[in-house]
XYZ file of C-alpha atoms in Angstrom:
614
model
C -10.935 18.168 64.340
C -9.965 20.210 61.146
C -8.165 23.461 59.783
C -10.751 26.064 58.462
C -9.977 29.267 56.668
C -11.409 31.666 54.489
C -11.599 35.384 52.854
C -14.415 37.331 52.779
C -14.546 40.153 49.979
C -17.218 43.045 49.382
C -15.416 44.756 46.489
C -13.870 41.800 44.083
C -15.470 38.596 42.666
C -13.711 35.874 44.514
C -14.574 33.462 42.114
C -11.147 34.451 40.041
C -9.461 33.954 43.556
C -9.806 29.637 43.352
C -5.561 29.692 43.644
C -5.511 31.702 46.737
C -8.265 30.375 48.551
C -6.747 26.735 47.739
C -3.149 27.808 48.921
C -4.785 29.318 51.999
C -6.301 25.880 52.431
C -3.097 23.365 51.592
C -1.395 25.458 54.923
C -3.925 23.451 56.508
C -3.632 20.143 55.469
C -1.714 18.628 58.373
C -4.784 19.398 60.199
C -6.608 17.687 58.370
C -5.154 15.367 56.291
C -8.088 12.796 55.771
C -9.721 14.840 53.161
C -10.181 19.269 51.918
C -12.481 21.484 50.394
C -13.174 24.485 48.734
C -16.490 26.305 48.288
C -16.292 29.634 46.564
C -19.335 32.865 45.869
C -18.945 36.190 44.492
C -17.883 37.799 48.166
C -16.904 34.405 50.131
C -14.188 31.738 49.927
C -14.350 29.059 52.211
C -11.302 26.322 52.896
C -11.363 23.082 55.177
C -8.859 20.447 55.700
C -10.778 17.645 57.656
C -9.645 15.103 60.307
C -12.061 12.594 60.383
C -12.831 11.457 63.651
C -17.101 11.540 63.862
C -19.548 10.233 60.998
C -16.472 9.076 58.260
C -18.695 9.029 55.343
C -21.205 11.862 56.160
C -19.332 14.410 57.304
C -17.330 16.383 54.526
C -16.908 19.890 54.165
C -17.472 22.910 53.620
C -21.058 21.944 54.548
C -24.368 24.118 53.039
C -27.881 24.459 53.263
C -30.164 25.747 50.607
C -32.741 28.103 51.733
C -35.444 30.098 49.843
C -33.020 32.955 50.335
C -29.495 31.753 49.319
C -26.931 29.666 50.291
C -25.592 29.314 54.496
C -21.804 27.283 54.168
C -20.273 25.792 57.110
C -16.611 25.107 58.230
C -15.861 23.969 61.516
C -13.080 22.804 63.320
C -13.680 21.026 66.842
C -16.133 19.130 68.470
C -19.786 19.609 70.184
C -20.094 17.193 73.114
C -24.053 17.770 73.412
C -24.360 17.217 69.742
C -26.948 13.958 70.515
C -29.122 16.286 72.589
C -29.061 19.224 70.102
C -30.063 17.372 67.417
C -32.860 15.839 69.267
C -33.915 19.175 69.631
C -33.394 20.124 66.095
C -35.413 17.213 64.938
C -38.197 17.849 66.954
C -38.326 21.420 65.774
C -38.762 19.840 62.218
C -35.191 19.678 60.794
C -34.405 16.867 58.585
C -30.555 15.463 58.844
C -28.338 13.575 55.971
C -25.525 13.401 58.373
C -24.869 12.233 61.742
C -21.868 14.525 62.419
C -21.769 17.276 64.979
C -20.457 19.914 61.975
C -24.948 19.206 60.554
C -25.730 20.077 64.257
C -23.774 23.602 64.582
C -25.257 24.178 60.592
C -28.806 23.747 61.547
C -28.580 25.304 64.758
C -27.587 28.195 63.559
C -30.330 28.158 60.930
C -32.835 27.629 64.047
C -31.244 30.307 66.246
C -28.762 32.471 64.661
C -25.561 33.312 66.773
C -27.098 32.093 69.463
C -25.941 28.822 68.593
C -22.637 29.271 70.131
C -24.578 29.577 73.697
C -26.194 26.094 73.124
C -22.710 23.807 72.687
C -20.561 21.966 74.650
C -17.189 21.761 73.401
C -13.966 22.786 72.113
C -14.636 24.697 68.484
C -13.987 27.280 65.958
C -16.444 27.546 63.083
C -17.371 30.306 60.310
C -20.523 30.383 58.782
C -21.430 32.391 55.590
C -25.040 33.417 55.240
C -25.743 34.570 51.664
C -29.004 35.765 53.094
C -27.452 39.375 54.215
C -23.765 38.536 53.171
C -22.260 38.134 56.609
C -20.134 36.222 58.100
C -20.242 34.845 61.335
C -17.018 33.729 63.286
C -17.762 31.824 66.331
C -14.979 30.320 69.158
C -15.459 28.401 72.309
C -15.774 29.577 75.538
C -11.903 28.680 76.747
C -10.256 29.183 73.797
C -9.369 25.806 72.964
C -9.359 26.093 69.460
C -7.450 29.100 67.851
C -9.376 31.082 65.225
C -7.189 34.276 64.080
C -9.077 37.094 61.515
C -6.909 39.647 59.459
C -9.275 42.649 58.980
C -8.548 44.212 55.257
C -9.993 47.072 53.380
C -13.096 45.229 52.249
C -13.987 42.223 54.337
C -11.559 40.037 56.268
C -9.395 37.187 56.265
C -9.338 34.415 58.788
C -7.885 30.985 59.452
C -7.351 28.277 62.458
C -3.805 29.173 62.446
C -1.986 32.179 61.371
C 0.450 30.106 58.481
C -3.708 30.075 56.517
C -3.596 33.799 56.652
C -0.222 34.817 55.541
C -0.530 32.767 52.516
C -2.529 35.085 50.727
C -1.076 38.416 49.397
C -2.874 40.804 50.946
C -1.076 39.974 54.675
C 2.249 41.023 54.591
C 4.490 39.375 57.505
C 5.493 41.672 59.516
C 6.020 41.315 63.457
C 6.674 44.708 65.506
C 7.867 45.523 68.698
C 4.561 43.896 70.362
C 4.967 41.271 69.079
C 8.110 40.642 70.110
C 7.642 41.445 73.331
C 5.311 38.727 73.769
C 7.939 36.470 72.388
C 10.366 37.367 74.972
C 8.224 38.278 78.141
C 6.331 34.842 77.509
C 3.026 37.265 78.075
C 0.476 36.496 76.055
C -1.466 39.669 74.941
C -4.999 37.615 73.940
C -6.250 40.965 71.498
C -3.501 39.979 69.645
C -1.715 37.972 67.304
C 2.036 38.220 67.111
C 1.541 39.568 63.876
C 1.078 43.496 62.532
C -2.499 43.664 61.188
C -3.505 39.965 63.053
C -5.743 39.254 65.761
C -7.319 36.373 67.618
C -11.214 35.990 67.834
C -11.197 35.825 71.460
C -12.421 32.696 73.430
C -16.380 32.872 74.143
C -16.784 35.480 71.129
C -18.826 36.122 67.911
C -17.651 37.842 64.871
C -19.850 39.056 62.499
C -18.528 40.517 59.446
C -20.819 42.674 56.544
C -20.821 45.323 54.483
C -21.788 47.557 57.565
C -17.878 46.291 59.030
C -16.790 43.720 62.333
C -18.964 43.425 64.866
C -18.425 41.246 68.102
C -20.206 40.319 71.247
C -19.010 38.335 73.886
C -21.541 35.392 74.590
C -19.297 34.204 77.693
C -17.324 35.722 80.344
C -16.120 33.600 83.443
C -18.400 34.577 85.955
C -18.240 35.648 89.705
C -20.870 33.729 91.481
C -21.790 32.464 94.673
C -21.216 29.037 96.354
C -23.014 27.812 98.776
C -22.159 24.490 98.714
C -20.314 22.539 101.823
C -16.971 20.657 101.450
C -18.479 17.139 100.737
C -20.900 18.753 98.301
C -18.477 20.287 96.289
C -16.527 17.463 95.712
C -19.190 15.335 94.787
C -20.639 17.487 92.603
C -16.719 17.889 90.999
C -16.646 14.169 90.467
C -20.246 14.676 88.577
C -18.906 17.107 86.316
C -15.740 15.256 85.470
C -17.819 12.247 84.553
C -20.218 13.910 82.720
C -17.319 15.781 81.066
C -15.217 12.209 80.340
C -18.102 10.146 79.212
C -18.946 12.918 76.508
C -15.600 13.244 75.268
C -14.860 9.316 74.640
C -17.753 9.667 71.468
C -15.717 9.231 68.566
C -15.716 6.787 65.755
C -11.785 6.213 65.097
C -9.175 4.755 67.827
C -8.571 6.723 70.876
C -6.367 6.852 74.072
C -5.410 8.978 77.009
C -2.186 11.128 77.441
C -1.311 9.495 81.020
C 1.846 10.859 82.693
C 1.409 9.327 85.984
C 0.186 12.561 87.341
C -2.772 13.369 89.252
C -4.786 14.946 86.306
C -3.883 12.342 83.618
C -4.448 9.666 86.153
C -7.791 11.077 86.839
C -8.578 11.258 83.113
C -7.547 7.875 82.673
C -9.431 6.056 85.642
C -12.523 8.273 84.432
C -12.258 6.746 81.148
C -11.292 3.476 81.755
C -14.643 2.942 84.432
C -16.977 4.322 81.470
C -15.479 1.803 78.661
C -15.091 -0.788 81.281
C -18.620 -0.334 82.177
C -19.280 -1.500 78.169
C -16.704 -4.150 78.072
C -13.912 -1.687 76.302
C -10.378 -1.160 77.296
C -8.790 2.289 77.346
C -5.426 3.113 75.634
C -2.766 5.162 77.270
C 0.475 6.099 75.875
C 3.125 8.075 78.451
C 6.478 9.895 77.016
C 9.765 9.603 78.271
C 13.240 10.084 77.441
C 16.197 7.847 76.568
C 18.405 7.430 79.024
C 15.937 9.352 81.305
C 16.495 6.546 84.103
C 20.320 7.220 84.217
C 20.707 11.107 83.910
C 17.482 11.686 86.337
C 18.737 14.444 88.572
C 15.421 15.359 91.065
C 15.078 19.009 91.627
C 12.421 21.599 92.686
C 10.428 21.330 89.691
C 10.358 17.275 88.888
C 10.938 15.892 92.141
C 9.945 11.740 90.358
C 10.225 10.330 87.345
C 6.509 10.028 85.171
C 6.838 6.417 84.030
C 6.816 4.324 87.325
C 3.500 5.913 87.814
C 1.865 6.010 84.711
C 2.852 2.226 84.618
C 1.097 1.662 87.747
C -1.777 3.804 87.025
C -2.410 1.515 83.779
C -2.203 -1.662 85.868
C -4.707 -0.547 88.373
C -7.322 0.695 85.911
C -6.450 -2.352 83.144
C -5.255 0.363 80.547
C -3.208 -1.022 77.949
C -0.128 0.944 78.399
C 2.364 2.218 75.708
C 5.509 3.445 76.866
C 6.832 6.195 74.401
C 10.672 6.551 74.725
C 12.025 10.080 72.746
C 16.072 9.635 71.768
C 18.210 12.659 72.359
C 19.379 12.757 68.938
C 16.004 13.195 67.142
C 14.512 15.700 69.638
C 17.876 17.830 69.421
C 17.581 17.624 65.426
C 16.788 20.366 63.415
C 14.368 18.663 61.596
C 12.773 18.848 64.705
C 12.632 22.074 65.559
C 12.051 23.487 61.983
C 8.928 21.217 62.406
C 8.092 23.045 65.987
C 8.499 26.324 64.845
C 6.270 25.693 62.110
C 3.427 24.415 63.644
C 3.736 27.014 66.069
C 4.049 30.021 63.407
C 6.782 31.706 65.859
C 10.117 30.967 67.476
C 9.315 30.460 71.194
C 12.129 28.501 72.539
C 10.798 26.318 74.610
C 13.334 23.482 72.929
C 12.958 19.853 73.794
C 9.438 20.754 76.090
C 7.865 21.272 72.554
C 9.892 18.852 70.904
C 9.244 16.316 73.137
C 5.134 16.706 72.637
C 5.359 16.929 69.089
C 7.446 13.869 68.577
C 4.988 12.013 71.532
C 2.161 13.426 69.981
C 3.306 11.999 66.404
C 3.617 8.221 68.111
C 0.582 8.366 69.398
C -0.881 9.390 66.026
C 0.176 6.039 64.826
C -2.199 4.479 67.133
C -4.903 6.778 67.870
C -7.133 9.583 65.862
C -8.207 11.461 69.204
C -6.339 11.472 72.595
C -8.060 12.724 75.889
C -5.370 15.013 77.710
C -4.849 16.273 81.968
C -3.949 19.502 79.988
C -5.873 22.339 82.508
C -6.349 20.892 85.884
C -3.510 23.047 87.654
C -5.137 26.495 86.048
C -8.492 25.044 87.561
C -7.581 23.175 90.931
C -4.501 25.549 91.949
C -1.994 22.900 91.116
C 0.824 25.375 91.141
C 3.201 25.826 93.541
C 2.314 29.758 92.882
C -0.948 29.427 94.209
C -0.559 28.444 98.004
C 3.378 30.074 98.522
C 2.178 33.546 99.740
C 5.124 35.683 98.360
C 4.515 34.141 94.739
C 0.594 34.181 94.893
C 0.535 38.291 96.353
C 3.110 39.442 94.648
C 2.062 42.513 92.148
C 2.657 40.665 89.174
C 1.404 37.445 87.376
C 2.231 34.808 89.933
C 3.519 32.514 87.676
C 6.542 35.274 86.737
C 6.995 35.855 90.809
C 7.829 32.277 91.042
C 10.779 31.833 88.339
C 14.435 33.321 87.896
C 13.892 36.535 85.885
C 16.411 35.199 83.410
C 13.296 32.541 82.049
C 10.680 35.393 82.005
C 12.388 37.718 80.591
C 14.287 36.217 78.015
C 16.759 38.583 76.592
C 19.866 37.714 77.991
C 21.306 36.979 73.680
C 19.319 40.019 72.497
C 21.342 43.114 71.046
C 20.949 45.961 73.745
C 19.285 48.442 71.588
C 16.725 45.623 70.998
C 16.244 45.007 74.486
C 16.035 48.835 75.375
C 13.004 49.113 72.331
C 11.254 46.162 74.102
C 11.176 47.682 77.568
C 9.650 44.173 79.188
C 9.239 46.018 82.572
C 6.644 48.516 81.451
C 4.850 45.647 78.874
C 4.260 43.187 81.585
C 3.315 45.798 84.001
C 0.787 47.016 81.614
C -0.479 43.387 80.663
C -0.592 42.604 84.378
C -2.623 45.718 85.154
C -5.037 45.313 81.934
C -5.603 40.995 82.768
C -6.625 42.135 86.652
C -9.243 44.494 85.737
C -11.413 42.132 83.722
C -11.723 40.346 87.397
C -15.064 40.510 88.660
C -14.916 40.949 92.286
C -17.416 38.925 94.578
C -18.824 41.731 97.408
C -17.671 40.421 100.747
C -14.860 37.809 99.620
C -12.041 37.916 102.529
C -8.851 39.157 101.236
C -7.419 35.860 100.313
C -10.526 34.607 98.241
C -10.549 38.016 96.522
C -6.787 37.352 95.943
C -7.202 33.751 94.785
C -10.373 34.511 92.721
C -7.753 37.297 90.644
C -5.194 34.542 90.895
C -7.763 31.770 89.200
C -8.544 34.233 86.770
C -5.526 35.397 85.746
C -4.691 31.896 84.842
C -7.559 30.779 83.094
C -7.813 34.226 80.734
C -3.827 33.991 80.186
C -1.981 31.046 81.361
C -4.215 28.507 79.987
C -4.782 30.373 76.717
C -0.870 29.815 76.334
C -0.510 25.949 77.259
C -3.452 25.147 74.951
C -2.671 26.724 72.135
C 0.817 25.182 72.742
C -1.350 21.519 72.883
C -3.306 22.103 69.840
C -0.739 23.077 67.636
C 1.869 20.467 68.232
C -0.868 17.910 68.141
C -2.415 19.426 65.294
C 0.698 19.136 63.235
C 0.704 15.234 63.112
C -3.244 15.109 62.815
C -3.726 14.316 66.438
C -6.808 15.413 68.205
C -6.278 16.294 71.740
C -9.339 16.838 74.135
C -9.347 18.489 77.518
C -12.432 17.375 79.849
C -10.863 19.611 82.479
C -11.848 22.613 80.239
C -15.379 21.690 80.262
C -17.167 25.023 80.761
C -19.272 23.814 83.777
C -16.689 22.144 85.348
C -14.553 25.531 85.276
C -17.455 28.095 86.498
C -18.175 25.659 89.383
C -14.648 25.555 90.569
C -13.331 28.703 89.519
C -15.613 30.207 92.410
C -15.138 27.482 95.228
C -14.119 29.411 98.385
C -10.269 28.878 98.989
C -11.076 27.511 102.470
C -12.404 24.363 99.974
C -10.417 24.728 96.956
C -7.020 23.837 99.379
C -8.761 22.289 102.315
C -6.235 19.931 103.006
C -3.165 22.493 102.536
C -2.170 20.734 99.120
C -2.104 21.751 95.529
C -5.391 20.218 93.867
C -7.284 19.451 97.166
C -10.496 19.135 95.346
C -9.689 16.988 92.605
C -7.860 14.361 94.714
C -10.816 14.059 97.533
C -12.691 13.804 93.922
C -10.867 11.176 92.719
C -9.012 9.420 95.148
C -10.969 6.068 94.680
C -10.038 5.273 91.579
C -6.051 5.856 91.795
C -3.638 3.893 93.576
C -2.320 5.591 96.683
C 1.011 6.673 95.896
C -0.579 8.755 93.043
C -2.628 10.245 95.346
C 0.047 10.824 97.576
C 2.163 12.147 94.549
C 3.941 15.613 94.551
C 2.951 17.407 91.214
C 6.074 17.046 88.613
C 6.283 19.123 85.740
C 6.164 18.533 82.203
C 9.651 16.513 81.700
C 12.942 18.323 80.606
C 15.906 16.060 79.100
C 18.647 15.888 81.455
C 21.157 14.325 78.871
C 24.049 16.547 78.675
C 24.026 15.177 74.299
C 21.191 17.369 74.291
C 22.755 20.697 75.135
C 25.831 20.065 73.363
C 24.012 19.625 69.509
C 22.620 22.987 70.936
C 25.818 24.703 70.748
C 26.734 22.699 67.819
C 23.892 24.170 66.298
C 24.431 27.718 67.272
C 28.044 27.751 66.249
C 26.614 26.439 62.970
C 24.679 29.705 62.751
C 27.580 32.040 63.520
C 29.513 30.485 61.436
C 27.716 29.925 58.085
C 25.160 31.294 56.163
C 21.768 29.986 57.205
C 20.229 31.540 59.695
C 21.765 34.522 59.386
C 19.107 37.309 59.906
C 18.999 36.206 63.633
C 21.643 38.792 64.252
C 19.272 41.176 63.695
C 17.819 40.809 66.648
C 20.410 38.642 68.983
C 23.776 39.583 70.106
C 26.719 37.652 68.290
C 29.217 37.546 70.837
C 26.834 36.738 73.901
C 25.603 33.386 71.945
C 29.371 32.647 71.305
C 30.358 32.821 75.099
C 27.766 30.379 75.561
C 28.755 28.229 72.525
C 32.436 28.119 73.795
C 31.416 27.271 77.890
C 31.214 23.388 78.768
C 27.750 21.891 78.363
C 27.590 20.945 81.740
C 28.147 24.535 82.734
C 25.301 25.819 81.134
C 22.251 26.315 83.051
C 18.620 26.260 82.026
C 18.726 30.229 81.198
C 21.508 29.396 79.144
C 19.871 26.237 77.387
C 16.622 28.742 76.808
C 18.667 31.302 75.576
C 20.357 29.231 73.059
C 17.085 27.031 72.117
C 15.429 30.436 71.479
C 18.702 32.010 68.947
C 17.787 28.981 67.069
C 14.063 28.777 66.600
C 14.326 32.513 65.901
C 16.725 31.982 62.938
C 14.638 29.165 61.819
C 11.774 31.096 61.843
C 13.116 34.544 60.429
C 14.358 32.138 57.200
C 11.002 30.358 56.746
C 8.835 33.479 56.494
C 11.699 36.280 56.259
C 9.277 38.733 57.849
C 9.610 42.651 58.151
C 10.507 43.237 61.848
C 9.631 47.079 63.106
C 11.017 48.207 66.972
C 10.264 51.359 66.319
């Protein structure tokens, strides 16, 4: 896993340009912090920050190949999980290796097939190659989007980086954020053309890019595809448990320490019984770490959401599958701290305010760092197996919106109860999530003779896999990324996803519970009362310390001179009602509300960008 960036440049000599390409490059270094380079022609500038995790020694970069016809450069960020079997294939076609790292594999493939390349891997990845053959450059992202590769077009060529921070520190992208962007701030709608930022976009999931003199080009080399199944029940879900082993025994490769994120969940659990039968199977031991919070015991308060605490389970999870368990306990103090959330909202590049759920994953993801390289994550089994409660209450799952908004208080998804109301009139949420909502459902293909409630859930599935999931890993990958944690999803395995995503509902929820297929799937390696286990959310802190430094914080704001430019944008005497209230008075709105006044001011002081709502 790595940061890449880089500038491509028809009209100047980017040799003179070594300072800007390196600063682009140093945004990336807690990506990778093992090692950088730098590898500069006439029209191309390509940066890497590397994270070390397969072939140590062999696999620096930016990586190149000389051919009789110039120069092809490599950097690449991610993983290939069929990397053994390509380069079989490579070798047999006559290609000589110096490496044995999966960043030769992607180099030479392309060499031996072009763009085509990107059809042939298995894995989580964003990669740009420069071909000084024809000049071009060729951007290239998974097929999920795991990996985040944003581009910034300019007059002459284009700019691009794994994360937006790469981007914005060269001189020719000016930060500004208009009223789209905002409104994807505050609707928590994730438009995926886009970037947050005026002039930004993303290169979307399953894409290439190719950039010459002749201008951007792209072509969409996956789509997630309406297909038949034919399959019976008992089929289905042994053909799941195939997948997920195949998936899990391809994404424990690695040649630095690794563990599993376990929560005590049904996914994690899964992940971690997976992985512990394949090491077992050698004689290893898998490694699982599990967050909680201080005090979490004694302020537990069950409600709809989190209806058990994660640690009893993830303890006895470990026990049954011999995982050597660590226990990761987060104070209130440090993930209420602004050092904290400074560090959030700049691994993030914007202010979302979701408070201690980010904080909380950063500051696990940082302990586990101390132990591990590479982690192996439950991250994407509700988007896949209809974990949500949203998929199987009718009135959520039909309603004419994203389900996922039908199913909480408008106050969380629509968050501009401390905005100014000439702000809130220029976002107008209603008609921007309307339009999203309309725009996401017509990318659906439909599958002729589907009953209403498969072509309903087959829309639903979709919706969630082309926006929901976009949103929770990007959300993993940057908080992990920030501590030089690699996080890996064998839930998001390509296969696994096409196979279920078209699973007849009758099958996907035989049983009338979230996740049918991956229990039945799975059930034999978990102790019972996981199986039997209610899905809980990611935790919240109940500990009222938390919510008081919040107000602390945000009086802090009004009162001083830090932070200041949030009133711009939020509404001075709405954030001191809640400031003033008792903290046990406050209710989640409230806590959002105030977590989100101060990630914004954070954010609006670190890059002090132009905002535009007209």
């Amino acid at each position: 896993m790595c940061g890449i960036t880089g500038w491509v440049s028809y009209d100047r000599d980017l040799s003179a340009e070594r300072e800007s390409a390196t600063a682009m490059t140093t945004t990336m270094t807690a990506r990778g912090p093992d090692a950088g380079g730098l590898w500069i022609r006439n029209h191309a500038a390509l940066g890497h920050r590397r994270l070390a995790v397969i072939d140590i020694e062999g696999g620096a970069q930016p990586m190149t190949v000389e051919t009789p016809n110039g120069t092809v450069a490599l950097v690449y960020s991610g993983e290939s999980y069929n990397f053994a079997e390509l380069r079989a294939d490579l070798v047999r076609r006559g290609h000589r290796f110096r490496s044995r790292s999966d960043t030769e594999v992607v180099l030479r493939g392309y060499l031996e097939w072009g763009e085509a390349v990107a059809d042939k891997l298995t894995g989580m990845y964003a990669f740009a190659i420069w071909d000084e053959r024809d000049e071009r450059l060729v951007l290239v992202r998974d097929r999920l989007g795991i990996k985040p590769l944003y581009l910034w077009p300019t007059a002459d060529g284009v700019l691009f980086g794994s994360e937006p921070k790469a981007i914005l520190a060269n001189r020719l992208a000016r930060p500004v954020v208009g009223v789209d962007g905002l409104r994807e701030l505050f609707s928590m709608i994730v438009d995926t053309r886009t970037a947050f930022w005026e002039g930004m976009r993303q290169v979307e999931p399953g894409t290439v890019v190719t950039v010459s003199r002749n201008g951007i080009r792209e072509n969409r080399y996956w789509r997630l595809p309406t297909a038949d199944h034919t399959d019976d029940r008992d089929t289905t879900i042994a053909t799941v448990r195939g997948l997920l082993e195949e998936s899990v025994a391809g994404q424990l490769v690695a040649d630095v320490p690794l563990c599993t994120l376990l929560s005590g969940g049904l996914d994690s659990s899964a992940i971690t019984a997976l992985a512990a039968a394949r090491l077992g199977a050698d004689g290893g031991t898998v490694r699982s770490c599990t967050v909680e919070f201080a005090e979490q015991q004694e302020h537990f308060v069950a409600d709809d959401w989190r209806s058990t605490l994660d640690s009893p389970f993830a303890a006895e999870v470990a026990e049954h599958v011999r995982a050597e368990y660590h226990r990761i306990v987060v104070d209130t103090a440090e993930l209420a701290a602004p050092e904290t959330r400074a560090a959030v909202v700049e691994a993030r590049d914007m202010p979302l305010g979701l408070g201690d759920s980010d904080a909380s994953l950063y500051l696990l993801a940082r302990a586990v760092r101390a132990r591990s390289t590479v982690a192996l994550s439950g991250e994407s089994a509700d988007e896949i197996f209809a974990g949500y409660r949203w998929f199987h209450i009718p009135e959520m799952r039909d309603a004419d919106t994203f389900p996922w908004l039908a199913a909480m208080p408008v106050e969380m998804t629509r968050r501009t109860g401390l905005l100014r109301p000439e702000v809130v009139r220029a976002l107008d949420l209603e008609t921007y999530v309307r339009d999203q909502y309309r725009t996401a459902l017509a990318e659906v293909e439909a599958r002729p003779g589907d009953s209403a409630l498969d072509a309903r859930a087959r829309q639903v599935s979709h919706l969630h896999l082309t926006r929901f999931l976009r949103a929770m890993l990007d959300r993993k990958d940057r908080l992990s990324m920030a501590v030089g944690l690699e996080v890996r999803v064998p839930f998001c395995d390509h296969r696994l996803v096409e196979y279920v995503h078209n699973v007849p509902w009758a099958i996907r929820a035989f049983d009338g519970r979230e996740k049918s297929l991956l229990r039945a799937a799975t059930a034999d390696l978990l102790p019972e009362s996981v199986v039997r286990r209610v899905k809980s959310h990611y935790p919240l802190t109940q500990d009222l310390a938390y919510v008081t430094a919040l107000q602390q914080q945000a009086a802090a704001v009004l009162t001083g001179e830090s932070g200041r430019r949030v009133l711009e944008l939020a509404d001075a005497d709405a954030v001191a009602k809640l400031v003033d209230r008792p903290a046990a008075d406050l209710g989640m709105p409230d806590r959002v509300g105030l977590e989100q006044f101060l990630d914004l001011g954070i954010w609006l002081d670190r890059h002090d960008p132009e905002l535009r709502l007209a």
